[in-house]
GROMACS .gro file of C-alpha atoms in nm:
model
  447
    1MET     CA    1   6.418  11.343   4.175
    2SER     CA    2   6.259  11.001   4.184
    3GLY     CA    3   6.438  10.685   4.085
    4THR     CA    4   6.224  10.657   3.774
    5GLU     CA    5   6.318  11.007   3.663
    6VAL     CA    6   6.685  10.935   3.722
    7ALA     CA    7   6.658  10.616   3.514
    8LEU     CA    8   6.484  10.802   3.233
    9LEU     CA    9   6.748  11.079   3.239
   10ARG     CA   10   7.028  10.823   3.216
   11LEU     CA   11   6.851  10.649   2.928
   12ALA     CA   12   6.806  10.976   2.740
   13THR     CA   13   7.171  11.067   2.793
   14THR     CA   14   7.277  10.728   2.662
   15VAL     CA   15   7.056  10.757   2.350
   16ILE     CA   16   7.172  11.112   2.273
   17GLY     CA   17   7.536  11.016   2.320
   18ALA     CA   18   7.496  10.716   2.091
   19ALA     CA   19   7.324  10.930   1.827
   20ALA     CA   20   7.594  11.196   1.844
   21LYS     CA   21   7.864  10.932   1.820
   22ALA     CA   22   7.690  10.781   1.516
   23LEU     CA   23   7.672  11.120   1.347
   24LEU     CA   24   8.040  11.185   1.401
   25THR     CA   25   8.162  10.836   1.315
   26PRO     CA   26   8.344  10.829   0.981
   27ARG     CA   27   8.166  10.644   0.704
   28PRO     CA   28   8.336  10.451   0.427
   29GLY     CA   29   8.462  10.690   0.162
   30ALA     CA   30   8.439  10.661  -0.215
   31GLY     CA   31   8.718  10.403  -0.218
   32LEU     CA   32   8.950  10.619  -0.428
   33VAL     CA   33   9.246  10.501  -0.218
   34PRO     CA   34   9.285  10.176  -0.024
   35ASP     CA   35   9.453  10.339   0.276
   36PRO     CA   36   9.307  10.687   0.340
   37VAL     CA   37   9.492  10.911   0.580
   38ARG     CA   38   9.309  10.935   0.914
   39PRO     CA   39   9.182  11.068   1.152
   40ILE     CA   40   8.835  11.155   1.027
   41PRO     CA   41   8.594  11.333   1.074
   42ARG     CA   42   8.863  11.596   1.127
   43PRO     CA   43   9.049  11.563   0.795
   44ALA     CA   44   9.421  11.605   0.786
   45LYS     CA   45   9.533  11.947   0.672
   46PRO     CA   46   9.694  11.950   0.324
   47ASP     CA   47  10.042  12.029   0.462
   48ARG     CA   48  10.029  11.740   0.710
   49LEU     CA   49   9.867  11.518   0.445
   50ALA     CA   50  10.155  11.589   0.207
   51LYS     CA   51  10.410  11.500   0.479
   52VAL     CA   52  10.234  11.170   0.560
   53LEU     CA   53  10.207  11.068   0.196
   54ALA     CA   54  10.568  11.169   0.128
   55GLY     CA   55  10.671  10.933   0.406
   56ARG     CA   56  10.474  10.651   0.245
   57MET     CA   57  10.658  10.715  -0.083
   58ALA     CA   58  11.005  10.718   0.074
   59ASP     CA   59  11.101  10.369  -0.043
   60ALA     CA   60  10.986  10.434  -0.401
   61VAL     CA   61  11.208  10.743  -0.430
   62ALA     CA   62  11.497  10.627  -0.213
   63ASP     CA   63  11.746  10.693  -0.495
   64LEU     CA   64  11.645  11.060  -0.507
   65PRO     CA   65  11.870  11.284  -0.293
   66GLU     CA   66  11.717  11.386   0.037
   67HIS     CA   67  11.733  11.758  -0.040
   68GLU     CA   68  11.538  11.707  -0.364
   69ARG     CA   69  11.271  11.501  -0.188
   70LEU     CA   70  11.241  11.773   0.075
   71ALA     CA   71  11.224  12.042  -0.196
   72ALA     CA   72  10.938  11.857  -0.371
   73LEU     CA   73  10.748  11.815  -0.041
   74THR     CA   74  10.797  12.181   0.048
   75SER     CA   75  10.677  12.285  -0.296
   76VAL     CA   76  10.356  12.081  -0.254
   77GLN     CA   77  10.295  12.236   0.088
   78ASP     CA   78  10.359  12.585  -0.055
   79THR     CA   79  10.114  12.512  -0.338
   80PHE     CA   80   9.834  12.435  -0.093
   81ALA     CA   81   9.928  12.733   0.124
   82ALA     CA   82   9.908  12.968  -0.175
   83ALA     CA   83   9.582  12.826  -0.314
   84GLY     CA   84   9.408  12.778   0.016
   85GLU     CA   85   9.269  12.456   0.151
   86PRO     CA   86   9.020  12.310  -0.100
   87ASP     CA   87   8.676  12.319   0.061
   88ALA     CA   88   8.373  12.108  -0.023
   89GLY     CA   89   8.230  12.370  -0.259
   90ARG     CA   90   8.547  12.378  -0.464
   91LEU     CA   91   8.568  12.000  -0.484
   92PHE     CA   92   8.205  11.970  -0.591
   93ALA     CA   93   8.263  12.237  -0.857
   94LEU     CA   94   8.541  12.016  -0.993
   95GLU     CA   95   8.299  11.720  -0.991
   96LEU     CA   96   8.508  11.549  -0.720
   97ASP     CA   97   8.775  11.478  -0.981
   98PRO     CA   98   9.119  11.464  -0.812
   99GLU     CA   99   9.299  11.501  -1.145
  100ARG     CA  100   9.115  11.823  -1.226
  101LEU     CA  101   9.207  11.956  -0.881
  102ARG     CA  102   9.571  11.859  -0.933
  103ALA     CA  103   9.580  12.030  -1.274
  104GLU     CA  104   9.423  12.343  -1.126
  105LEU     CA  105   9.666  12.363  -0.834
  106SER     CA  106   9.988  12.252  -1.005
  107ALA     CA  107  10.260  12.517  -0.973
  108PRO     CA  108  10.599  12.357  -0.892
  109ALA     CA  109  10.860  12.586  -0.746
  110ALA     CA  110  11.129  12.716  -0.975
  111GLY     CA  111  11.463  12.543  -0.955
  112LEU     CA  112  11.337  12.186  -0.902
  113SER     CA  113  11.515  11.918  -1.100
  114ALA     CA  114  11.318  11.713  -1.350
  115ARG     CA  115  11.291  11.418  -1.109
  116ALA     CA  116  11.189  11.649  -0.824
  117VAL     CA  117  10.914  11.792  -1.046
  118ASP     CA  118  10.793  11.439  -1.119
  119LEU     CA  119  10.783  11.368  -0.746
  120TYR     CA  120  10.602  11.699  -0.689
  121GLU     CA  121  10.330  11.612  -0.942
  122ASP     CA  122  10.293  11.257  -0.806
  123LEU     CA  123  10.271  11.376  -0.446
  124LEU     CA  124  10.030  11.659  -0.534
  125GLY     CA  125   9.805  11.414  -0.718
  126ARG     CA  126   9.801  11.175  -0.423
  127CYS     CA  127   9.713  11.459  -0.187
  128CYS     CA  128   9.423  11.563  -0.411
  129THR     CA  129   9.292  11.206  -0.421
  130HIS     CA  130   9.307  11.174  -0.044
  131LEU     CA  131   9.132  11.510   0.002
  132VAL     CA  132   8.842  11.390  -0.212
  133GLU     CA  133   8.839  11.059  -0.024
  134GLN     CA  134   8.821  11.241   0.307
  135LEU     CA  135   8.531  11.454   0.185
  136THR     CA  136   8.332  11.152   0.071
  137ALA     CA  137   8.389  10.981   0.410
  138HIS     CA  138   8.268  11.280   0.611
  139PRO     CA  139   7.932  11.228   0.785
  140SER     CA  140   7.788  11.538   0.615
  141PHE     CA  141   7.887  11.426   0.265
  142ALA     CA  142   7.559  11.254   0.173
  143ALA     CA  143   7.353  11.559   0.262
  144ARG     CA  144   7.589  11.796   0.083
  145ALA     CA  145   7.600  11.570  -0.224
  146ALA     CA  146   7.219  11.570  -0.237
  147VAL     CA  147   7.216  11.951  -0.234
  148GLU     CA  148   7.480  11.970  -0.508
  149GLN     CA  149   7.290  11.716  -0.716
  150VAL     CA  150   6.971  11.921  -0.695
  151ARG     CA  151   7.161  12.237  -0.791
  152ALA     CA  152   7.331  12.063  -1.083
  153ALA     CA  153   6.995  11.932  -1.204
  154GLY     CA  154   6.859  12.285  -1.191
  155ARG     CA  155   7.149  12.422  -1.393
  156THR     CA  156   7.112  12.142  -1.647
  157ARG     CA  157   6.741  12.214  -1.679
  158GLU     CA  158   6.813  12.583  -1.742
  159LEU     CA  159   7.069  12.497  -2.009
  160VAL     CA  160   6.831  12.257  -2.179
  161GLU     CA  161   6.553  12.516  -2.176
  162ASP     CA  162   6.790  12.778  -2.318
  163VAL     CA  163   6.897  12.549  -2.602
  164ARG     CA  164   6.536  12.451  -2.667
  165ASP     CA  165   6.436  12.818  -2.682
  166ARG     CA  166   6.712  12.895  -2.931
  167VAL     CA  167   6.680  12.587  -3.146
  168GLY     CA  168   6.308  12.529  -3.106
  169PRO     CA  169   6.125  12.201  -3.073
  170ARG     CA  170   6.244  11.916  -3.288
  171PRO     CA  171   6.031  11.882  -3.601
  172ASP     CA  172   5.822  11.570  -3.626
  173ALA     CA  173   5.887  11.299  -3.884
  174ALA     CA  174   5.652  11.447  -4.144
  175ASP     CA  175   5.815  11.791  -4.120
  176LEU     CA  176   6.165  11.643  -4.144
  177ASP     CA  177   6.075  11.431  -4.445
  178PHE     CA  178   5.927  11.729  -4.629
  179GLU     CA  179   6.222  11.952  -4.534
  180ARG     CA  180   6.459  11.704  -4.698
  181ARG     CA  181   6.252  11.697  -5.018
  182TYR     CA  182   6.221  12.075  -5.021
  183ALA     CA  183   6.595  12.124  -4.958
  184GLU     CA  184   6.677  11.899  -5.254
  185PHE     CA  185   6.443  12.102  -5.474
  186VAL     CA  186   6.587  12.439  -5.361
  187ALA     CA  187   6.945  12.317  -5.411
  188THR     CA  188   6.866  12.193  -5.763
  189ALA     CA  189   6.666  12.502  -5.858
  190ASN     CA  190   6.935  12.742  -5.735
  191GLY     CA  191   7.251  12.542  -5.805
  192ARG     CA  192   7.323  12.693  -6.146
  193VAL     CA  193   7.348  13.043  -6.283
  194GLU     CA  194   7.337  13.188  -6.636
  195LEU     CA  195   7.620  13.427  -6.714
  196PHE     CA  196   7.644  13.697  -6.977
  197GLY     CA  197   7.904  13.624  -7.243
  198LEU     CA  198   7.864  13.244  -7.243
  199THR     CA  199   7.691  13.137  -7.563
  200LEU     CA  200   7.800  12.773  -7.593
  201GLY     CA  201   7.530  12.514  -7.633
  202ARG     CA  202   7.634  12.348  -7.308
  203SER     CA  203   7.558  12.668  -7.115
  204ALA     CA  204   7.184  12.637  -7.181
  205GLY     CA  205   7.139  12.490  -6.835
  206GLY     CA  206   7.365  12.748  -6.670
  207TRP     CA  207   7.688  12.706  -6.479
  208PRO     CA  208   7.764  12.582  -6.124
  209LEU     CA  209   7.688  12.870  -5.887
  210GLU     CA  210   7.910  12.744  -5.604
  211THR     CA  211   8.208  12.755  -5.843
  212ALA     CA  212   8.133  13.081  -6.021
  213TYR     CA  213   8.017  13.288  -5.722
  214ILE     CA  214   8.247  13.530  -5.541
  215SER     CA  215   8.172  13.708  -5.216
  216LEU     CA  216   8.036  14.061  -5.242
  217SER     CA  217   8.110  14.370  -5.037
  218VAL     CA  218   7.865  14.618  -4.891
  219SER     CA  219   7.891  14.957  -4.731
  220GLY     CA  220   7.860  14.954  -4.354
  221TYR     CA  221   7.958  15.150  -4.047
  222GLU     CA  222   8.257  15.108  -3.818
  223VAL     CA  223   8.353  15.307  -3.509
  224ASP     CA  224   8.669  15.506  -3.574
  225GLY     CA  225   8.825  15.699  -3.289
  226GLY     CA  226   8.997  15.929  -3.541
  227HIS     CA  227   8.662  16.087  -3.622
  228GLY     CA  228   8.568  16.156  -3.264
  229PRO     CA  229   8.481  15.929  -2.969
  230GLY     CA  230   8.251  15.652  -3.085
  231GLN     CA  231   8.174  15.819  -3.418
  232PRO     CA  232   8.064  15.569  -3.687
  233VAL     CA  233   8.216  15.610  -4.032
  234ARG     CA  234   8.120  15.451  -4.362
  235ALA     CA  235   8.331  15.146  -4.444
  236SER     CA  236   8.337  14.849  -4.677
  237ILE     CA  237   8.260  14.513  -4.517
  238GLY     CA  238   8.202  14.163  -4.651
  239ILE     CA  239   7.842  14.059  -4.711
  240GLU     CA  240   7.891  13.758  -4.479
  241GLN     CA  241   7.984  13.991  -4.192
  242ALA     CA  242   7.680  14.209  -4.252
  243LEU     CA  243   7.448  13.910  -4.270
  244GLY     CA  244   7.603  13.758  -3.957
  245GLU     CA  245   7.547  14.076  -3.755
  246TRP     CA  246   7.184  14.141  -3.845
  247ASP     CA  247   6.875  13.922  -3.873
  248ARG     CA  248   6.701  14.179  -4.094
  249LEU     CA  249   6.884  14.336  -4.386
  250LEU     CA  250   6.774  14.572  -4.662
  251LEU     CA  251   7.026  14.528  -4.946
  252ARG     CA  252   7.027  14.809  -5.200
  253GLY     CA  253   7.217  14.801  -5.526
  254PRO     CA  254   7.191  14.911  -5.888
  255ALA     CA  255   7.121  14.678  -6.177
  256GLY     CA  256   7.400  14.425  -6.222
  257SER     CA  257   7.533  14.455  -5.867
  258GLY     CA  258   7.447  14.092  -5.785
  259LYS     CA  259   7.132  14.117  -5.572
  260SER     CA  260   6.942  13.827  -5.726
  261THR     CA  261   7.252  13.610  -5.746
  262LEU     CA  262   7.315  13.674  -5.377
  263VAL     CA  263   6.960  13.562  -5.297
  264GLN     CA  264   7.019  13.251  -5.506
  265TRP     CA  265   7.349  13.182  -5.323
  266LEU     CA  266   7.184  13.224  -4.982
  267ALA     CA  267   6.905  12.984  -5.076
  268LEU     CA  268   7.153  12.728  -5.212
  269ASN     CA  269   7.373  12.728  -4.900
  270ALA     CA  270   7.075  12.719  -4.664
  271ALA     CA  271   6.934  12.420  -4.851
  272ARG     CA  272   7.269  12.239  -4.850
  273GLN     CA  273   7.358  12.355  -4.497
  274THR     CA  274   7.701  12.467  -4.620
  275PHE     CA  275   7.732  12.809  -4.456
  276GLY     CA  276   8.058  12.866  -4.267
  277GLY     CA  277   8.223  13.131  -4.055
  278GLU     CA  278   7.990  13.409  -3.946
  279LEU     CA  279   7.691  13.238  -4.106
  280ALA     CA  280   7.734  12.889  -3.956
  281ASP     CA  281   7.417  12.936  -3.747
  282TRP     CA  282   7.220  12.988  -4.071
  283ASN     CA  283   7.258  12.617  -4.152
  284ARG     CA  284   6.952  12.544  -3.939
  285CYS     CA  285   6.739  12.777  -4.155
  286VAL     CA  286   6.495  12.675  -4.428
  287PRO     CA  287   6.492  12.928  -4.718
  288PHE     CA  288   6.184  13.083  -4.877
  289VAL     CA  289   6.268  13.266  -5.201
  290LEU     CA  290   5.995  13.521  -5.271
  291ARG     CA  291   6.053  13.716  -5.594
  292LEU     CA  292   5.810  14.005  -5.575
  293ARG     CA  293   5.767  14.040  -5.951
  294ALA     CA  294   5.577  13.710  -5.943
  295PHE     CA  295   5.318  13.851  -5.701
  296THR     CA  296   5.215  14.175  -5.874
  297ALA     CA  297   4.913  14.011  -6.038
  298LEU     CA  298   4.785  13.868  -5.709
  299ASP     CA  299   4.504  14.037  -5.521
  300ALA     CA  300   4.703  13.996  -5.197
  301LEU     CA  301   5.058  13.902  -5.109
  302PRO     CA  302   5.097  13.543  -4.985
  303ALA     CA  303   5.063  13.430  -4.625
  304PRO     CA  304   5.323  13.178  -4.499
  305ALA     CA  305   5.097  12.883  -4.583
  306ASP     CA  306   5.098  13.002  -4.946
  307PHE     CA  307   5.468  13.085  -4.980
  308LEU     CA  308   5.555  12.773  -5.178
  309ARG     CA  309   5.252  12.783  -5.404
  310ALA     CA  310   5.297  13.155  -5.479
  311ALA     CA  311   5.668  13.098  -5.553
  312GLY     CA  312   5.582  12.820  -5.797
  313VAL     CA  313   5.732  12.535  -5.596
  314PRO     CA  314   5.579  12.211  -5.731
  315LEU     CA  315   5.597  12.049  -5.385
  316HIS     CA  316   5.360  12.297  -5.223
  317GLY     CA  317   5.075  12.047  -5.204
  318SER     CA  318   5.288  11.801  -5.002
  319ALA     CA  319   5.382  12.042  -4.723
  320PRO     CA  320   5.247  11.933  -4.380
  321ALA     CA  321   4.974  12.159  -4.247
  322GLY     CA  322   5.124  12.453  -4.057
  323TRP     CA  323   5.481  12.367  -4.162
  324ALA     CA  324   5.583  12.719  -4.275
  325ASP     CA  325   5.412  12.872  -3.972
  326ARG     CA  326   5.615  12.649  -3.738
  327LEU     CA  327   5.943  12.735  -3.909
  328LEU     CA  328   5.875  13.107  -3.884
  329GLN     CA  329   5.770  13.085  -3.518
  330GLN     CA  330   6.079  12.883  -3.425
  331GLY     CA  331   6.317  13.127  -3.598
  332ARG     CA  332   6.427  12.860  -3.850
  333ALA     CA  333   6.292  13.042  -4.157
  334LEU     CA  334   6.513  13.249  -4.390
  335VAL     CA  335   6.278  13.478  -4.584
  336LEU     CA  336   6.447  13.610  -4.899
  337VAL     CA  337   6.236  13.887  -5.055
  338ASP     CA  338   6.384  13.985  -5.392
  339GLY     CA  339   6.306  14.288  -5.606
  340VAL     CA  340   6.110  14.561  -5.430
  341ASP     CA  341   6.192  14.782  -5.731
  342GLU     CA  342   5.998  14.544  -5.959
  343VAL     CA  343   5.678  14.616  -5.769
  344PRO     CA  344   5.469  14.889  -5.938
  345ASP     CA  345   5.463  15.218  -5.750
  346ARG     CA  346   5.092  15.178  -5.672
  347LEU     CA  347   5.164  14.848  -5.491
  348ARG     CA  348   5.471  14.951  -5.290
  349LYS     CA  349   5.268  15.053  -4.986
  350ARG     CA  350   5.095  14.717  -4.996
  351THR     CA  351   5.433  14.543  -5.006
  352GLU     CA  352   5.564  14.748  -4.713
  353ARG     CA  353   5.252  14.672  -4.509
  354TRP     CA  354   5.281  14.301  -4.591
  355LEU     CA  355   5.645  14.292  -4.474
  356ARG     CA  356   5.570  14.483  -4.154
  357ASP     CA  357   5.283  14.249  -4.068
  358LEU     CA  358   5.497  13.944  -4.146
  359ILE     CA  359   5.773  14.063  -3.913
  360ALA     CA  360   5.525  14.154  -3.639
  361ALA     CA  361   5.378  13.804  -3.657
  362TYR     CA  362   5.712  13.622  -3.687
  363PRO     CA  363   5.988  13.835  -3.526
  364ARG     CA  364   6.231  13.541  -3.479
  365ALA     CA  365   6.270  13.465  -3.851
  366ARG     CA  366   6.557  13.604  -4.060
  367TYR     CA  367   6.475  13.847  -4.342
  368VAL     CA  368   6.678  13.971  -4.640
  369VAL     CA  369   6.509  14.220  -4.876
  370THR     CA  370   6.672  14.347  -5.199
  371THR     CA  371   6.592  14.652  -5.409
  372ARG     CA  372   6.739  14.914  -5.637
  373PRO     CA  373   6.821  15.237  -5.448
  374SER     CA  374   6.579  15.439  -5.662
  375ALA     CA  375   6.279  15.233  -5.548
  376VAL     CA  376   6.282  15.303  -5.173
  377PRO     CA  377   6.483  15.525  -4.937
  378GLU     CA  378   6.758  15.387  -4.716
  379THR     CA  379   6.536  15.423  -4.410
  380TRP     CA  380   6.261  15.203  -4.561
  381LEU     CA  381   6.160  14.941  -4.302
  382SER     CA  382   6.403  15.085  -4.045
  383GLY     CA  383   6.110  15.102  -3.803
  384SER     CA  384   6.088  14.722  -3.830
  385GLY     CA  385   6.451  14.673  -3.738
  386PHE     CA  386   6.604  14.648  -4.087
  387GLU     CA  387   6.968  14.748  -4.130
  388PRO     CA  388   7.033  14.905  -4.473
  389HIS     CA  389   7.344  14.812  -4.669
  390SER     CA  390   7.445  14.904  -5.021
  391LEU     CA  391   7.612  14.651  -5.249
  392LEU     CA  392   7.939  14.791  -5.379
  393ALA     CA  393   8.075  14.767  -5.732
  394MET     CA  394   8.333  14.498  -5.792
  395SER     CA  395   8.693  14.606  -5.744
  396GLN     CA  396   8.964  14.511  -5.991
  397GLU     CA  397   9.067  14.234  -5.754
  398ASP     CA  398   8.707  14.110  -5.744
  399VAL     CA  399   8.693  14.114  -6.126
  400ARG     CA  400   9.010  13.907  -6.151
  401ALA     CA  401   8.880  13.664  -5.889
  402PHE     CA  402   8.550  13.627  -6.069
  403ILE     CA  403   8.720  13.568  -6.404
  404GLU     CA  404   8.910  13.283  -6.243
  405HIS     CA  405   8.589  13.143  -6.088
  406TRP     CA  406   8.408  13.183  -6.422
  407HIS     CA  407   8.671  12.987  -6.609
  408ARG     CA  408   8.675  12.722  -6.338
  409ALA     CA  409   8.297  12.684  -6.367
  410ALA     CA  410   8.319  12.654  -6.745
  411ARG     CA  411   8.603  12.402  -6.731
  412SER     CA  412   8.410  12.193  -6.477
  413GLU     CA  413   8.145  12.135  -6.744
  414CYS     CA  414   8.397  11.999  -6.993
  415ARG     CA  415   8.472  11.629  -7.001
  416SER     CA  416   8.844  11.697  -7.040
  417GLU     CA  417   9.087  11.985  -7.079
  418ARG     CA  418   9.112  11.899  -7.450
  419ASN     CA  419   8.738  11.958  -7.488
  420ALA     CA  420   8.754  12.293  -7.313
  421PRO     CA  421   8.709  12.589  -7.550
  422SER     CA  422   9.005  12.816  -7.605
  423TRP     CA  423   8.863  13.104  -7.401
  424THR     CA  424   8.877  12.892  -7.085
  425ARG     CA  425   9.250  12.851  -7.135
  426THR     CA  426   9.336  13.211  -7.227
  427ARG     CA  427   9.148  13.347  -6.924
  428THR     CA  428   9.058  13.666  -7.116
  429PRO     CA  429   8.678  13.664  -7.147
  430CYS     CA  430   8.529  13.872  -7.424
  431ALA     CA  431   8.289  14.037  -7.178
  432VAL     CA  432   8.584  14.185  -6.987
  433ARG     CA  433   8.742  14.313  -7.307
  434SER     CA  434   8.415  14.482  -7.399
  435GLY     CA  435   8.407  14.660  -7.064
  436ARG     CA  436   8.126  14.464  -6.900
  437ALA     CA  437   8.324  14.330  -6.606
  438GLY     CA  438   8.102  14.519  -6.364
  439THR     CA  439   7.812  14.283  -6.434
  440TRP     CA  440   8.002  13.959  -6.392
  441GLY     CA  441   7.874  13.746  -6.110
  442CYS     CA  442   7.513  13.827  -6.195
  443SER     CA  443   7.261  13.595  -6.354
  444ARG     CA  444   7.037  13.681  -6.646
  445ARG     CA  445   6.765  13.739  -6.388
  446THR     CA  446   6.976  14.005  -6.213
  447ARG     CA  447   6.822  14.346  -6.221
   0.00000   0.00000   0.00000
């Protein structure tokens, strides 16, 4: 080997050695502690780390008996032994937060005194802080942090896309402005109800629906092991539960069962965004109340762009172009179709075809359709994913609850208790005495 080759070999060895030394030389950590435990890049094991830090704390806990200090140290070492040494992946998952690591690991041994437990928690917290400091000072930390950052960004992007898919794009200013105006109209138009048995002059404008309304019950199915494995049996469930479980409901009930009033209540709460419990997610919905009896004279049932005009909403001319279409596509529309039974027999097929086409075009919207049982079978629209439920007659408890709500609504219209008529104080409405309690809770429009 020539002298030149030897010189080049020595130079290469020197460069490689310097590079390797640079790669293995500890870098400054995150500065979580002013005096990190060394040596690095080979971090101290948690048990040794706990012993070193306990020694540093000796003066601060000098008044604590030696056996209690030793018990606290041993407990910290046992905690790390049981949980395993925290690796980089675990620390990154905890967002390099020493306090979160301490809270996750904390498990003081039984039998420690209160002061020994305090020392245990203090020492464990210091160990966690030093472990994070050691990780941030390791030569590979920057590269690992870059990888974790990319992964976190990917997870965040997926979450954002998921929320955007569920909520839909944010409406523009024109849509939002019209939605506010429309919500005010729907709330005003559906905020009051006319009740049978109230003949006072002040009742001409109806009574507050949110005060008079009581929740209804419907027939549903529950799985009951007593009738065989997984066998569904008919049961009574609250209307809110049924609505919360299905995006498409066919509600069947005889005249006076409260179908139209329920539609009115759904529209009112959607407009005011006052749903709670199972229906809290419905607060992002915009209601469209489509009473089929108003469409029988039309040559064709309305398309979404004509919903407001066909329903007689005075604001229909102010709606931004494509507004209803956007709501239906985004799943923010609550389509309330009331009164299939009021459609003439010759037009029922047309109504069914219109509903099927509407659902095929806008599958993400929510649909509630009401009818008398005699008009259509229970399986009507089942091919389009509708779940049939039958509204149940009011129980005696429901009747009593509604009487109380009815009186409360009537009293709320009086300027003072002195001005309230006598029947609001006796709580014995004439309609109940005449045997008409089954229709209470329904409006004059109720079928």
